[in-house]
């Protein structure tokens, strides 16, 4: 378990990092649930009832995570009243990078025109934000950075289990070959929940005592790596990619949805309770909860278990599906712009993702 070395009372009064600007971006037109029925056996009623999702967006061919991130980052920097030249560190969160290597952070820096600014890619998938907040806080506290651009961006379209995007997007009618339809249906649990987008936060140390990041509690259990992972394309094999992997569908993530659900509804309430206890914060003191959006039913279970009123739990899964590392910054940007969250509010961020990684952060905005 992660803890800060310095005694808690001292840490609590030192102002941590806060969000001074945010932006988000979703590519293309929304793709409603019924569009997915063109390529696999699923239906709108099942998807809404079991996940809360109504639509999602998909990155276009040739549009990588760094391209989506660029749009969100420009909006975030602008809303902070800064220019790209003011950014002195990038933390880029994605599980769908433009290339296996190098990471997407450097590509984003170049697209923003801030060559030479350090860019760190972190690989915590859907759980990225609580990890990114802790890293950003440490960088600010050590004096290594002042204005950090924390970005989450995902282009999951590349692992969707169908071939004909024009049919999905309704640009053409067409009979899907039976084997292709069957393949997509085999992966339908995964295919219906993920969507693409980017969210960006400009973070810096607050001047206001008692405000900013109060703390994060983070966990990782690598024994659970295979609950959701991509088996193909790894460097434990020679060569690291081959045709068999593709024909065996190893480029498509394997996901044990039911078990992930079970881990999420047990681990997330535990980590929130533990974090609050550590910092002497009561659940009632928290103004708004911003949980990762993997499945609305997960968040309903977590809220029920913590006895949190549903109106204190942010939700936008209906519009975007699960955008993995991009989810929490997109969610923050929306609730802040809608005025649901304001300066001085105590926020709790909660997330679990592939790894498994999970955690929560408390931040007084
Ligand atoms: O953020 C990254 C981590 N990922 C997660 O946290 C995912 C967490 N898990 C989930 O969100 C859910 O487990 C899923 C949405 C993936 C699946 O929902 P579920 O309620 O757990 O469904 P299930 O896999 O238990 O399947 C129940 C039934 C099955 O039919 P039978 O065997 O009962 O006849 C499935 O074949 O629902 C069927 N089903 C579907 N039907 C229509 C599964 N997916 C679909 C679908 N459309 N897309």
PDB file of C-alpha atoms in Angstrom, residues 220-345:
ATOM      1  CA  UNK A 220      -1.896  -3.101  -7.999  1.00  0.00           C
ATOM      2  CA  UNK A 221      -2.239  -6.883  -8.186  1.00  0.00           C
ATOM      3  CA  UNK A 222      -0.404  -8.336 -11.179  1.00  0.00           C
ATOM      4  CA  UNK A 223      -1.787 -11.817 -10.496  1.00  0.00           C
ATOM      5  CA  UNK A 224      -5.025 -10.488 -11.961  1.00  0.00           C
ATOM      6  CA  UNK A 225      -3.414  -9.268 -15.221  1.00  0.00           C
ATOM      7  CA  UNK A 226      -5.439 -11.714 -17.313  1.00  0.00           C
ATOM      8  CA  UNK A 227      -8.835 -10.388 -16.204  1.00  0.00           C
ATOM      9  CA  UNK A 228      -8.503  -7.963 -19.112  1.00  0.00           C
ATOM     10  CA  UNK A 229      -5.467  -7.948 -21.364  1.00  0.00           C
ATOM     11  CA  UNK A 230      -4.228  -8.228 -24.940  1.00  0.00           C
ATOM     12  CA  UNK A 231      -2.390 -11.473 -25.367  1.00  0.00           C
ATOM     13  CA  UNK A 232      -1.014 -10.820 -28.850  1.00  0.00           C
ATOM     14  CA  UNK A 233       1.910  -8.615 -29.765  1.00  0.00           C
ATOM     15  CA  UNK A 234       4.105  -8.827 -26.692  1.00  0.00           C
ATOM     16  CA  UNK A 235       7.908  -8.881 -26.528  1.00  0.00           C
ATOM     17  CA  UNK A 236       8.037 -12.151 -24.635  1.00  0.00           C
ATOM     18  CA  UNK A 237       7.712 -13.769 -28.099  1.00  0.00           C
ATOM     19  CA  UNK A 238       9.995 -13.808 -31.161  1.00  0.00           C
ATOM     20  CA  UNK A 239       8.924 -12.063 -33.242  1.00  0.00           C
ATOM     21  CA  UNK A 240       6.711  -9.993 -31.025  1.00  0.00           C
ATOM     22  CA  UNK A 241       3.900 -10.145 -33.590  1.00  0.00           C
ATOM     23  CA  UNK A 242       2.896 -12.842 -36.117  1.00  0.00           C
ATOM     24  CA  UNK A 243      -0.018 -13.848 -38.353  1.00  0.00           C
ATOM     25  CA  UNK A 244      -1.191 -16.595 -35.995  1.00  0.00           C
ATOM     26  CA  UNK A 245      -1.870 -14.049 -33.284  1.00  0.00           C
ATOM     27  CA  UNK A 246      -4.173 -12.211 -35.649  1.00  0.00           C
ATOM     28  CA  UNK A 247      -6.014 -15.338 -36.848  1.00  0.00           C
ATOM     29  CA  UNK A 248      -6.432 -16.457 -33.232  1.00  0.00           C
ATOM     30  CA  UNK A 249      -7.927 -13.027 -32.439  1.00  0.00           C
ATOM     31  CA  UNK A 250      -5.208 -12.310 -29.878  1.00  0.00           C
ATOM     32  CA  UNK A 251      -5.184  -8.640 -30.942  1.00  0.00           C
ATOM     33  CA  UNK A 252      -8.626  -8.278 -29.357  1.00  0.00           C
ATOM     34  CA  UNK A 253      -8.571  -7.889 -25.573  1.00  0.00           C
ATOM     35  CA  UNK A 254      -9.666 -10.890 -23.588  1.00  0.00           C
ATOM     36  CA  UNK A 255     -11.982  -9.771 -20.791  1.00  0.00           C
ATOM     37  CA  UNK A 256     -13.560 -11.637 -17.882  1.00  0.00           C
ATOM     38  CA  UNK A 257     -16.372  -9.119 -17.459  1.00  0.00           C
ATOM     39  CA  UNK A 258     -18.170 -10.828 -14.597  1.00  0.00           C
ATOM     40  CA  UNK A 259     -15.031 -11.186 -12.485  1.00  0.00           C
ATOM     41  CA  UNK A 260     -13.950  -7.596 -13.183  1.00  0.00           C
ATOM     42  CA  UNK A 261     -17.377  -6.482 -12.077  1.00  0.00           C
ATOM     43  CA  UNK A 262     -16.973  -8.457  -8.851  1.00  0.00           C
ATOM     44  CA  UNK A 263     -13.507  -6.998  -8.186  1.00  0.00           C
ATOM     45  CA  UNK A 264     -14.752  -3.463  -8.859  1.00  0.00           C
ATOM     46  CA  UNK A 265     -17.754  -3.621  -6.520  1.00  0.00           C
ATOM     47  CA  UNK A 266     -15.649  -5.020  -3.676  1.00  0.00           C
ATOM     48  CA  UNK A 267     -12.308  -3.213  -4.093  1.00  0.00           C
ATOM     49  CA  UNK A 268     -13.603   0.273  -4.866  1.00  0.00           C
ATOM     50  CA  UNK A 269     -15.747   0.807  -1.740  1.00  0.00           C
ATOM     51  CA  UNK A 270     -12.855  -0.608   0.344  1.00  0.00           C
ATOM     52  CA  UNK A 271     -10.292   1.792  -1.098  1.00  0.00           C
ATOM     53  CA  UNK A 272     -12.599   4.809  -0.684  1.00  0.00           C
ATOM     54  CA  UNK A 273     -13.307   3.944   2.970  1.00  0.00           C
ATOM     55  CA  UNK A 274      -9.621   3.362   3.680  1.00  0.00           C
ATOM     56  CA  UNK A 275      -8.529   6.630   2.007  1.00  0.00           C
ATOM     57  CA  UNK A 276     -11.155   8.631   3.895  1.00  0.00           C
ATOM     58  CA  UNK A 277     -10.179   7.022   7.228  1.00  0.00           C
ATOM     59  CA  UNK A 278      -6.519   7.808   6.600  1.00  0.00           C
ATOM     60  CA  UNK A 279      -7.275  11.476   6.043  1.00  0.00           C
ATOM     61  CA  UNK A 280      -9.992  11.881   8.659  1.00  0.00           C
ATOM     62  CA  UNK A 281     -12.591  12.630   5.999  1.00  0.00           C
ATOM     63  CA  UNK A 282     -16.171  11.415   6.430  1.00  0.00           C
ATOM     64  CA  UNK A 283     -18.003  10.191   3.335  1.00  0.00           C
ATOM     65  CA  UNK A 284     -20.639  12.830   4.034  1.00  0.00           C
ATOM     66  CA  UNK A 285     -17.982  15.560   3.715  1.00  0.00           C
ATOM     67  CA  UNK A 286     -17.420  14.654   0.057  1.00  0.00           C
ATOM     68  CA  UNK A 287     -19.348  16.925  -2.288  1.00  0.00           C
ATOM     69  CA  UNK A 288     -19.016  14.887  -5.458  1.00  0.00           C
ATOM     70  CA  UNK A 289     -17.720  11.469  -6.528  1.00  0.00           C
ATOM     71  CA  UNK A 290     -16.140  11.074  -9.968  1.00  0.00           C
ATOM     72  CA  UNK A 291     -15.869   7.347 -10.627  1.00  0.00           C
ATOM     73  CA  UNK A 292     -14.451   5.680 -13.710  1.00  0.00           C
ATOM     74  CA  UNK A 293     -17.279   4.757 -16.099  1.00  0.00           C
ATOM     75  CA  UNK A 294     -16.933   1.069 -16.998  1.00  0.00           C
ATOM     76  CA  UNK A 295     -20.526   0.107 -16.311  1.00  0.00           C
ATOM     77  CA  UNK A 296     -23.198   2.224 -14.645  1.00  0.00           C
ATOM     78  CA  UNK A 297     -24.252  -0.774 -12.554  1.00  0.00           C
ATOM     79  CA  UNK A 298     -20.758  -0.932 -11.012  1.00  0.00           C
ATOM     80  CA  UNK A 299     -21.075   2.672  -9.862  1.00  0.00           C
ATOM     81  CA  UNK A 300     -24.586   2.083  -8.543  1.00  0.00           C
ATOM     82  CA  UNK A 301     -23.279  -0.850  -6.460  1.00  0.00           C
ATOM     83  CA  UNK A 302     -20.351   1.223  -5.160  1.00  0.00           C
ATOM     84  CA  UNK A 303     -22.670   4.120  -4.242  1.00  0.00           C
ATOM     85  CA  UNK A 304     -25.071   1.772  -2.493  1.00  0.00           C
ATOM     86  CA  UNK A 305     -22.303   0.071  -0.577  1.00  0.00           C
ATOM     87  CA  UNK A 306     -20.923   3.447   0.583  1.00  0.00           C
ATOM     88  CA  UNK A 307     -24.461   4.794   1.179  1.00  0.00           C
ATOM     89  CA  UNK A 308     -23.768   7.743  -1.141  1.00  0.00           C
ATOM     90  CA  UNK A 309     -26.840   9.466  -2.621  1.00  0.00           C
ATOM     91  CA  UNK A 310     -26.921   8.850  -6.400  1.00  0.00           C
ATOM     92  CA  UNK A 311     -27.064  12.608  -7.116  1.00  0.00           C
ATOM     93  CA  UNK A 312     -23.540  12.940  -5.687  1.00  0.00           C
ATOM     94  CA  UNK A 313     -22.131  10.452  -8.210  1.00  0.00           C
ATOM     95  CA  UNK A 314     -21.156  11.824 -11.637  1.00  0.00           C
ATOM     96  CA  UNK A 315     -22.205   9.766 -14.654  1.00  0.00           C
ATOM     97  CA  UNK A 316     -21.717  10.276 -18.392  1.00  0.00           C
ATOM     98  CA  UNK A 317     -21.385   6.656 -19.525  1.00  0.00           C
ATOM     99  CA  UNK A 318     -24.624   6.945 -21.525  1.00  0.00           C
ATOM    100  CA  UNK A 319     -22.890   9.309 -23.975  1.00  0.00           C
ATOM    101  CA  UNK A 320     -19.384   7.875 -24.223  1.00  0.00           C
ATOM    102  CA  UNK A 321     -19.268   4.293 -22.928  1.00  0.00           C
ATOM    103  CA  UNK A 322     -16.019   3.355 -21.225  1.00  0.00           C
ATOM    104  CA  UNK A 323     -13.214   5.610 -22.483  1.00  0.00           C
ATOM    105  CA  UNK A 324     -10.606   3.961 -20.182  1.00  0.00           C
ATOM    106  CA  UNK A 325      -7.860   6.454 -19.205  1.00  0.00           C
ATOM    107  CA  UNK A 326      -9.796   9.350 -20.756  1.00  0.00           C
ATOM    108  CA  UNK A 327     -12.906   8.820 -18.659  1.00  0.00           C
ATOM    109  CA  UNK A 328     -12.180  10.787 -15.507  1.00  0.00           C
ATOM    110  CA  UNK A 329     -10.779  13.919 -17.213  1.00  0.00           C
ATOM    111  CA  UNK A 330     -13.728  13.959 -19.640  1.00  0.00           C
ATOM    112  CA  UNK A 331     -16.107  13.544 -16.703  1.00  0.00           C
ATOM    113  CA  UNK A 332     -14.376  16.276 -14.702  1.00  0.00           C
ATOM    114  CA  UNK A 333     -14.482  18.665 -17.659  1.00  0.00           C
ATOM    115  CA  UNK A 334     -18.210  18.091 -18.117  1.00  0.00           C
ATOM    116  CA  UNK A 335     -19.289  18.412 -14.480  1.00  0.00           C
ATOM    117  CA  UNK A 336     -17.084  21.480 -13.985  1.00  0.00           C
ATOM    118  CA  UNK A 337     -18.418  23.231 -17.078  1.00  0.00           C
ATOM    119  CA  UNK A 338     -21.997  22.297 -16.063  1.00  0.00           C
ATOM    120  CA  UNK A 339     -21.391  23.910 -12.656  1.00  0.00           C
ATOM    121  CA  UNK A 340     -22.058  20.660 -10.770  1.00  0.00           C
ATOM    122  CA  UNK A 341     -18.560  20.964  -9.287  1.00  0.00           C
ATOM    123  CA  UNK A 342     -17.110  24.263  -8.110  1.00  0.00           C
ATOM    124  CA  UNK A 343     -14.018  25.675  -6.429  1.00  0.00           C
ATOM    125  CA  UNK A 344     -13.763  24.569  -2.815  1.00  0.00           C
ATOM    126  CA  UNK A 345     -15.674  21.308  -3.342  1.00  0.00           C
TER     127      UNK A 345
END
